[in-house]
Coordinates of C-alpha atoms and ligand atoms in Angstrom, one line a residue:
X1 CA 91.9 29.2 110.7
X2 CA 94.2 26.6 112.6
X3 CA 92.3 23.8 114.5
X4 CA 94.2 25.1 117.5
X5 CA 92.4 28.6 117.7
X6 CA 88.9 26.6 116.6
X7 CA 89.6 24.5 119.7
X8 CA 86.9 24.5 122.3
X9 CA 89.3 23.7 125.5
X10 CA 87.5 25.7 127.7
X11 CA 83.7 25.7 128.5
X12 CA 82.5 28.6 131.3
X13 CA 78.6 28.5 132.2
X14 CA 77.1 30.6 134.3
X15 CA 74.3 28.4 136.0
X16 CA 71.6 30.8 136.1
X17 CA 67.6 30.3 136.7
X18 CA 67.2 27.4 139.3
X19 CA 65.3 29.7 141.4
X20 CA 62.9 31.1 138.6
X21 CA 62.6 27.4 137.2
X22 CA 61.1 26.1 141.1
X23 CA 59.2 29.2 141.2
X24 CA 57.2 28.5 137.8
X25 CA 56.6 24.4 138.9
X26 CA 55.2 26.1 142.4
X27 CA 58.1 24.6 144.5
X28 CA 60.9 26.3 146.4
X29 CA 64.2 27.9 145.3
X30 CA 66.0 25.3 147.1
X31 CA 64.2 22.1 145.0
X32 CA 65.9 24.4 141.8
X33 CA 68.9 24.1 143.6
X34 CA 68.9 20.5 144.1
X35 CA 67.7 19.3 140.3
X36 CA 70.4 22.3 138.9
X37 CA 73.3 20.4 140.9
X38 CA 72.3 17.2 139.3
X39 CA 72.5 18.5 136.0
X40 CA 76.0 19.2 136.6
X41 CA 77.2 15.7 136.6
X42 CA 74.9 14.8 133.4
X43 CA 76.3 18.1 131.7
X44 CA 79.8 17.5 133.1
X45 CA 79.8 14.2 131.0
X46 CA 78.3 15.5 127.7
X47 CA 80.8 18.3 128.1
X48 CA 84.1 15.5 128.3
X49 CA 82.4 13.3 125.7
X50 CA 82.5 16.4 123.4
X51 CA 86.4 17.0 123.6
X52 CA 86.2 19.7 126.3
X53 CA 88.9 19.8 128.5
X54 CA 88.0 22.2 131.2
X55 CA 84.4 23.2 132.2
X56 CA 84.3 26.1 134.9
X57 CA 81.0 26.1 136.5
X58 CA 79.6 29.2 138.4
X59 CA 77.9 27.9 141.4
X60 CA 78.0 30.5 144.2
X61 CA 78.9 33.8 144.2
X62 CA 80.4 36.5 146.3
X63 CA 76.9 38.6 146.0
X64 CA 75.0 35.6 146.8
X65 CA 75.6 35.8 150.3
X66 CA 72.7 38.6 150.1
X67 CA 70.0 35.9 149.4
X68 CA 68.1 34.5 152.2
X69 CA 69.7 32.9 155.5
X70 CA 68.1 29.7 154.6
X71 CA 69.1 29.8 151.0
X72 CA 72.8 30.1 151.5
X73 CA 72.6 27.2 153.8
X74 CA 70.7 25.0 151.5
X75 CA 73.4 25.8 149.0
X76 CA 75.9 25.2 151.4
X77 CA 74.8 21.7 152.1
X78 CA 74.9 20.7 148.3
X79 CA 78.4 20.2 148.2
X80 CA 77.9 17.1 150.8
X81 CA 75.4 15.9 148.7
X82 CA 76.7 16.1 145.1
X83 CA 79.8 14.7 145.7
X84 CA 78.2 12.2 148.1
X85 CA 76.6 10.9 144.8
X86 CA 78.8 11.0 142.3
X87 CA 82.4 11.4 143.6
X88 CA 82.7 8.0 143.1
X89 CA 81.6 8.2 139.8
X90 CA 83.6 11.4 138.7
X91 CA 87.5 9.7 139.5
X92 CA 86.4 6.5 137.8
X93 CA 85.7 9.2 135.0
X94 CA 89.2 10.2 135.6
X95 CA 87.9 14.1 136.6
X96 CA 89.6 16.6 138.2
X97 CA 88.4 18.8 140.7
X98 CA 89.1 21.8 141.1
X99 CA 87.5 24.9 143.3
X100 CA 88.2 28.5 142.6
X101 CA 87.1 31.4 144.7
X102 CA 88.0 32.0 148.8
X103 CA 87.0 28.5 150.4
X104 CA 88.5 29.7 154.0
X105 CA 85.3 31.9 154.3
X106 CA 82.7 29.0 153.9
X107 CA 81.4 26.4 156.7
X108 CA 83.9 24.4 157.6
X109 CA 82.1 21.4 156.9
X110 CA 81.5 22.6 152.8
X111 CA 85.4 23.5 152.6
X112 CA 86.3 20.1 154.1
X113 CA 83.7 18.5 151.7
X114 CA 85.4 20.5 148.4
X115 CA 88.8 20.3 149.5
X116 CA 88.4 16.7 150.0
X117 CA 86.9 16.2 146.2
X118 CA 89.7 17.9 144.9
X119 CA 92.7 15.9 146.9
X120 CA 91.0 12.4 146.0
X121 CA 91.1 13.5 142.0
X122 CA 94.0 15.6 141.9
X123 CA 96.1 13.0 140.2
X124 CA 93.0 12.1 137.6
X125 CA 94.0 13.8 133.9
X126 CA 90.3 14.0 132.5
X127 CA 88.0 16.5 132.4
X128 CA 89.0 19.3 134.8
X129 CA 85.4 20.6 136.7
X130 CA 86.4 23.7 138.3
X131 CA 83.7 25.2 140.2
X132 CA 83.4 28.6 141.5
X133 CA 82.0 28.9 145.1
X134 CA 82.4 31.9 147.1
X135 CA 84.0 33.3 143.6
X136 CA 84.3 36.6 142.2
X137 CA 86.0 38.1 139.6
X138 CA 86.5 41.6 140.6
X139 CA 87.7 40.1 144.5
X140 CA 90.3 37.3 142.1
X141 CA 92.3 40.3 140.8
X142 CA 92.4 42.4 143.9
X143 CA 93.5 38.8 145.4
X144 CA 96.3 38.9 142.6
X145 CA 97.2 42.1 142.8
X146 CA 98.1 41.8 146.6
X147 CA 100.1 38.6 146.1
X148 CA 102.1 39.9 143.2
X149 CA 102.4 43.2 145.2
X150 CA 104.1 41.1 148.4
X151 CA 105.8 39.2 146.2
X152 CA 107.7 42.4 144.3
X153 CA 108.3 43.2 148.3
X154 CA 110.6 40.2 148.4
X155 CA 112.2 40.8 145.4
X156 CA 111.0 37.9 144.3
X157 CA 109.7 39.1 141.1
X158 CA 110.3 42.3 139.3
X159 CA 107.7 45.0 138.4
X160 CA 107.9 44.6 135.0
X161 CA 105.9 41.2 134.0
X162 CA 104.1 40.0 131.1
X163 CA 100.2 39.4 131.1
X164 CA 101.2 35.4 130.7
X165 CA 103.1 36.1 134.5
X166 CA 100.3 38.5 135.8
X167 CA 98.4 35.0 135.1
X168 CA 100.0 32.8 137.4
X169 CA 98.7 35.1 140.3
X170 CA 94.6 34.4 139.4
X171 CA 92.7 31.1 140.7
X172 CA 92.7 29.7 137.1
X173 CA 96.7 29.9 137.5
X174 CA 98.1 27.0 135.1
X175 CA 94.2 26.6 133.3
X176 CA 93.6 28.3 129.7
X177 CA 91.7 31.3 128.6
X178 CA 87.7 30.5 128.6
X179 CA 87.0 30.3 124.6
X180 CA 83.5 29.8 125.3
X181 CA 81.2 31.2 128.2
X182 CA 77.6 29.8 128.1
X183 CA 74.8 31.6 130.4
X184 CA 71.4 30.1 131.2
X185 CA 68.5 32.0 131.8
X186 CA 68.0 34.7 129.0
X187 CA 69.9 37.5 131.0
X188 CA 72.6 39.3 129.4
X189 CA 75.2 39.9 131.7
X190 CA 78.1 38.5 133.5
X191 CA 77.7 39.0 137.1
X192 CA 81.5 39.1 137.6
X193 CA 82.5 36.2 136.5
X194 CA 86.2 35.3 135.0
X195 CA 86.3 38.9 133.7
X196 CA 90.2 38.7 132.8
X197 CA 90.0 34.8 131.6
X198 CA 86.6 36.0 128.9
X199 CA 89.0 38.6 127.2
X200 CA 88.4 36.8 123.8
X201 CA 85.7 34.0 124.7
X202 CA 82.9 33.6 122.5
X203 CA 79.6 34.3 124.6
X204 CA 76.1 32.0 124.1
X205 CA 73.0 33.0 126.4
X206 CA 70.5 30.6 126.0
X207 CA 66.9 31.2 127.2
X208 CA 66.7 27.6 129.3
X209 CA 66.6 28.2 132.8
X210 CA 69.6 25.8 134.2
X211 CA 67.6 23.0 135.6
X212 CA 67.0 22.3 131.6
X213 CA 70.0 23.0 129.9
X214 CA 70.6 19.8 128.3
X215 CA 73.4 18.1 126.8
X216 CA 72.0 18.6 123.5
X217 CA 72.0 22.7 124.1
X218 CA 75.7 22.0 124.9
X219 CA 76.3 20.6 121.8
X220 CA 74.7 23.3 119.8
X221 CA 76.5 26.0 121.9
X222 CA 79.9 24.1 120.7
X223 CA 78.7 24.0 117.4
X224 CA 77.5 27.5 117.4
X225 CA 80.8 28.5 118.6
X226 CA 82.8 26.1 116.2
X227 CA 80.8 28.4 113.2
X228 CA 82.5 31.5 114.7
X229 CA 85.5 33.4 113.4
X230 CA 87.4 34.1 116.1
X231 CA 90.3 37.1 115.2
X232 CA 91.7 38.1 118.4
X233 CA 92.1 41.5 117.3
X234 CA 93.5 40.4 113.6
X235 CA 92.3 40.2 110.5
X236 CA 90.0 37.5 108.8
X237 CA 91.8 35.1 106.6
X238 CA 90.3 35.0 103.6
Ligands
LIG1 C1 71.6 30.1 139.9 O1 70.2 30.2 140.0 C2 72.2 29.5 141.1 C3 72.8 30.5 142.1 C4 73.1 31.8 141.8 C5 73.3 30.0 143.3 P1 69.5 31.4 140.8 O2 69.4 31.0 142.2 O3 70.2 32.7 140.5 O4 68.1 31.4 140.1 P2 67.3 32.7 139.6 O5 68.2 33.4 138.7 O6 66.9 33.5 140.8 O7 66.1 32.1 138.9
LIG2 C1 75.3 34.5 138.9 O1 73.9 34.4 139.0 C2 75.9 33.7 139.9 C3 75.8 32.3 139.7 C4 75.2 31.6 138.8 C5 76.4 31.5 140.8 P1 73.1 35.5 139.9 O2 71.6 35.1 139.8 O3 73.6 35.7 141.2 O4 73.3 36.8 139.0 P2 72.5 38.2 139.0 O5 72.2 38.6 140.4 O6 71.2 37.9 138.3 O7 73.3 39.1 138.2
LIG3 MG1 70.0 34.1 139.1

């Protein structure tokens, strides 16, 4: 197998259990919240220290507007927070930032926070940190659909294109497949997340809730996954 399809680019976690993990210390969903966005930045660096060039992080999605008025808000205001911390910290890095999912339909003042994180690093060449706010996967094609629809109107394209073309149209436009999607927790499922861009991932769902996924469950997740055969619909080489 070529070191090229053994390659862990691409690292997707679904951030799953802050709620459950306040719950069981007796504190609020919100204090989850608050210790789970934290452990971004600590896993965002064990994840660039272990060759990965893109981690997409599920933070908020487009069910979650269901949860409690005061929820979403507390989620809301975590942007201005994290990135109050360690913006700083992530361009010295030399991250990227990058947001997928529709930023127009969140407070202004958590769009003007996330566009601003990506403008000040968009010139950086590290790790790119994608997160996904307001994402979901099933809303991403429809999105892409109706742009590659309008843009067929135009005649700027033709109706014949490749998946590679179809590509450019999604929010990871210009960003690899996933090759490995991590979720926290113990459930089994994928809650619409990046259901084109997981075609061929490998999948890892680990029991710790997110709050106490560690770099160290990282690394065996990347070593799990470098132990895998991956055959993308061929035949193992012998
Ligand atoms: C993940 O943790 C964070 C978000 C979905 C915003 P949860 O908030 O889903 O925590 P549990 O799954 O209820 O424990
Ligand atoms: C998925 O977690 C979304 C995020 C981690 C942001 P949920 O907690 O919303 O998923 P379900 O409801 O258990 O499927
Ligand atoms: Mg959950």
């Amino acid at each position: 197998m070529s070191n090229e399809t053994k390659a862990c680019r691409h690292v997707a976690i679904i951030m799953d259990g802050n709620g459950r993990w306040a719950k069981a210390q007796g504190k609020p969903r919100t204090a989850g919240h608050l210790v789970g966005a934290d452990n971004v930045r600590t896993i965002a660096i064990a994840a660039s220290e272990l060759g990965v060039e893109y981690l997409t992080l599920y933070a908020f999605s487009t069910e979650n507007w269901k949860r409690s008025e005061d929820e979403v808000n507390y989620i809301m205001k975590l942007p201005k927070i994290f990135f109050g911390k360690y913006m700083k910290e992530f361009i010295e890095r030399g991250y990227r930032m990058r947001m997928i999912g529709e930023l127009d339909r969140l407070p202004k003042e958590t769009k003007r926070v996330l566009d601003d994180a990506v403008e000040q690093s968009k010139n950086n060449t590290g790790l790119n940190l994608s997160i996904a706010i307001n994402y979901g996967s099933q809303r991403e094609l429809v999105l892409a659909a109706e742009r590659y629809a309008k843009d067929v109107k135009d005649g700027k394209i033709g109706l014949d294109i490749s998946n590679e073309e179809f590509e450019q149209y999604l929010m990871t436009a210009d960003m690899p497949n996933v090759d490995l999607l991590i979720r926290t927790s113990g459930e089994l499922r994928i809650s619409n997340y990046l259901l084109w861009q997981i075609a061929y991932a490998e999948l890892e769902f680990v029991p710790e809730a997110w709050p106490e996924f560690t770099p160290e469950v990282l690394e065996r997740c990347i070593r799990n996954f470098g132990n895998r055969d991956r055959r993308f619909g061929g035949v193992k080489n012998e």
